[in-house]
Amino acid sequence: METARQKQAVRRRFLEWRRGLAPSEIEAAGRRIARFVQEGLPYVRARDVLVYLSTGDEVPTRPLLEAARRAGKRVFLPAPPEPVFRLWQGEELGRGPWGIPVPRGSGVFHPDGEEVVALVPVVAWTRAGARLGRGGGWYDRALRSLGSSVLRVGLAYAGQEARFLPEEPTDERLHYVVTERGWVACGPTGGGTARRAEGGEA
C-alpha cells in the first residue's frame, strides 16, 4: 500500500507538470518525437507496431499511426479490458470499454518471433527503464503477456524523466524511451545517453 501511495503522489506531480505544457509545445515535441521514432533502427526493422491512441497532453501518436501504415507496417491498437492489441487498417474505430476507441476487426496480435515495437504511454520514466503509467495497470499486464520478443519503447517528454520511481513486482520496464531530444537506451546501470536517431549526440 505504501508503494501505491508513493506512485500516486509522483503521478499527480508529473501529470500537473504535463498539464502546464502549451498546445504549441506539445505539437512541436510530438513532431520531433515522431521523427525520431521513425528514424530509429528498432522501428525501421519492425514489421508490426503496437501503439496507443494519445489523449489530451500525452505525446501525440496520430502521426505515427498514419506513418506506420504508409510504411507498410501492421498497426495494432489496445483493446481493453483484455490485455490484447487488435489490428487497425485505417477503418473508423468503435467505442470500447472505458470509452476507449478500439478497432472493429477481430485480428489480435500474437508474437511470432518477428521484430515488433510497442510504443507505450508514459507519465514518468527513469533511465533504468522504470515506467509510471496512467495507473490502471493495463499496460503492465499487456506487456507481460507479450513476452521478451517485443521491444518496449516509451514515448515521453524529456521533462517527465525522474531520477527514481517507486516500483512494484508487477511493474514492467522499458527498453527505450524516445523524447524530443532523441532515443534513450534504458538499462540497470541507468540507461544510455540520449542520441539522435541518426547516431549523433542529442
mmCIF file of N, CA and C in Angstrom, residues 4 25 34 37 43 50-51 60 64 70 77 82 89 92-93 95 105 113 126 133 144 149 152 171 180:
data_model
loop_
_atom_site.group_PDB
_atom_site.id
_atom_site.type_symbol
_atom_site.label_atom_id
_atom_site.label_comp_id
_atom_site.label_asym_id
_atom_site.label_seq_id
_atom_site.Cartn_x
_atom_site.Cartn_y
_atom_site.Cartn_z
ATOM 1 N N ALA A 4 2.061 2.026 -3.467
ATOM 2 C CA ALA A 4 0.957 2.541 -4.279
ATOM 3 C C ALA A 4 0.703 4.019 -3.973
ATOM 4 N N GLU A 25 3.776 23.663 -27.563
ATOM 5 C CA GLU A 25 4.892 22.851 -27.084
ATOM 6 C C GLU A 25 4.632 21.371 -27.338
ATOM 7 N N ALA A 34 7.991 11.952 -33.166
ATOM 8 C CA ALA A 34 7.556 11.101 -34.284
ATOM 9 C C ALA A 34 8.698 10.892 -35.277
ATOM 10 N N VAL A 37 11.316 8.534 -33.714
ATOM 11 C CA VAL A 37 10.823 7.152 -33.708
ATOM 12 C C VAL A 37 11.002 6.527 -35.086
ATOM 13 N N TYR A 43 12.501 0.745 -34.836
ATOM 14 C CA TYR A 43 11.242 0.968 -35.551
ATOM 15 C C TYR A 43 11.369 0.591 -37.018
ATOM 16 N N LEU A 50 2.828 -1.772 -32.211
ATOM 17 C CA LEU A 50 1.728 -1.660 -31.257
ATOM 18 C C LEU A 50 1.765 -0.241 -30.704
ATOM 19 N N VAL A 51 0.683 0.485 -30.820
ATOM 20 C CA VAL A 51 0.725 1.904 -30.452
ATOM 21 C C VAL A 51 -0.587 2.312 -29.797
ATOM 22 N N PRO A 60 1.603 13.059 -28.816
ATOM 23 C CA PRO A 60 0.666 12.724 -29.894
ATOM 24 C C PRO A 60 1.119 11.499 -30.683
ATOM 25 N N LEU A 64 2.081 9.007 -35.991
ATOM 26 C CA LEU A 64 2.786 7.723 -36.042
ATOM 27 C C LEU A 64 1.893 6.620 -36.593
ATOM 28 N N ARG A 70 1.567 3.888 -43.868
ATOM 29 C CA ARG A 70 2.168 4.263 -45.154
ATOM 30 C C ARG A 70 3.462 3.491 -45.398
ATOM 31 N N LEU A 77 -3.716 -1.680 -32.071
ATOM 32 C CA LEU A 77 -4.121 -0.744 -31.023
ATOM 33 C C LEU A 77 -4.639 -1.504 -29.798
ATOM 34 N N GLU A 82 -9.362 -6.733 -21.926
ATOM 35 C CA GLU A 82 -8.356 -7.791 -22.013
ATOM 36 C C GLU A 82 -7.013 -7.173 -22.400
ATOM 37 N N GLN A 89 -6.623 -1.127 -39.615
ATOM 38 C CA GLN A 89 -6.288 -0.965 -41.022
ATOM 39 C C GLN A 89 -6.846 0.331 -41.601
ATOM 40 N N GLU A 92 -12.770 3.283 -39.348
ATOM 41 C CA GLU A 92 -13.285 4.052 -38.219
ATOM 42 C C GLU A 92 -13.297 3.164 -36.980
ATOM 43 N N LEU A 93 -12.901 3.731 -35.864
ATOM 44 C CA LEU A 93 -12.799 2.964 -34.630
ATOM 45 C C LEU A 93 -14.142 2.894 -33.919
ATOM 46 N N ARG A 95 -16.367 2.133 -30.196
ATOM 47 C CA ARG A 95 -16.260 2.589 -28.815
ATOM 48 C C ARG A 95 -16.162 1.378 -27.908
ATOM 49 N N GLY A 105 -12.184 -4.813 -36.073
ATOM 50 C CA GLY A 105 -11.858 -6.136 -36.586
ATOM 51 C C GLY A 105 -11.524 -7.127 -35.489
ATOM 52 N N GLY A 113 7.965 -14.089 -33.235
ATOM 53 C CA GLY A 113 9.403 -14.106 -33.427
ATOM 54 C C GLY A 113 9.923 -12.986 -34.303
ATOM 55 N N THR A 126 12.458 6.537 -15.911
ATOM 56 C CA THR A 126 13.846 6.666 -15.474
ATOM 57 C C THR A 126 14.747 6.023 -16.523
ATOM 58 N N GLY A 133 2.803 4.670 -15.339
ATOM 59 C CA GLY A 133 1.771 4.840 -16.342
ATOM 60 C C GLY A 133 0.550 5.563 -15.812
ATOM 61 N N ARG A 144 3.470 -7.790 -20.163
ATOM 62 C CA ARG A 144 3.865 -9.081 -19.589
ATOM 63 C C ARG A 144 3.386 -10.218 -20.500
ATOM 64 N N SER A 149 10.143 -10.782 -26.621
ATOM 65 C CA SER A 149 10.498 -10.535 -28.016
ATOM 66 C C SER A 149 10.034 -9.178 -28.514
ATOM 67 N N ARG A 152 9.948 -2.628 -25.955
ATOM 68 C CA ARG A 152 9.065 -1.685 -25.268
ATOM 69 C C ARG A 152 9.677 -0.295 -25.333
ATOM 70 N N ASP A 171 5.224 -4.310 -12.022
ATOM 71 C CA ASP A 171 5.569 -3.258 -12.979
ATOM 72 C C ASP A 171 6.537 -3.782 -14.037
ATOM 73 N N GLU A 180 11.700 14.337 -27.145
ATOM 74 C CA GLU A 180 12.006 15.329 -28.181
ATOM 75 C C GLU A 180 13.509 15.538 -28.347
#
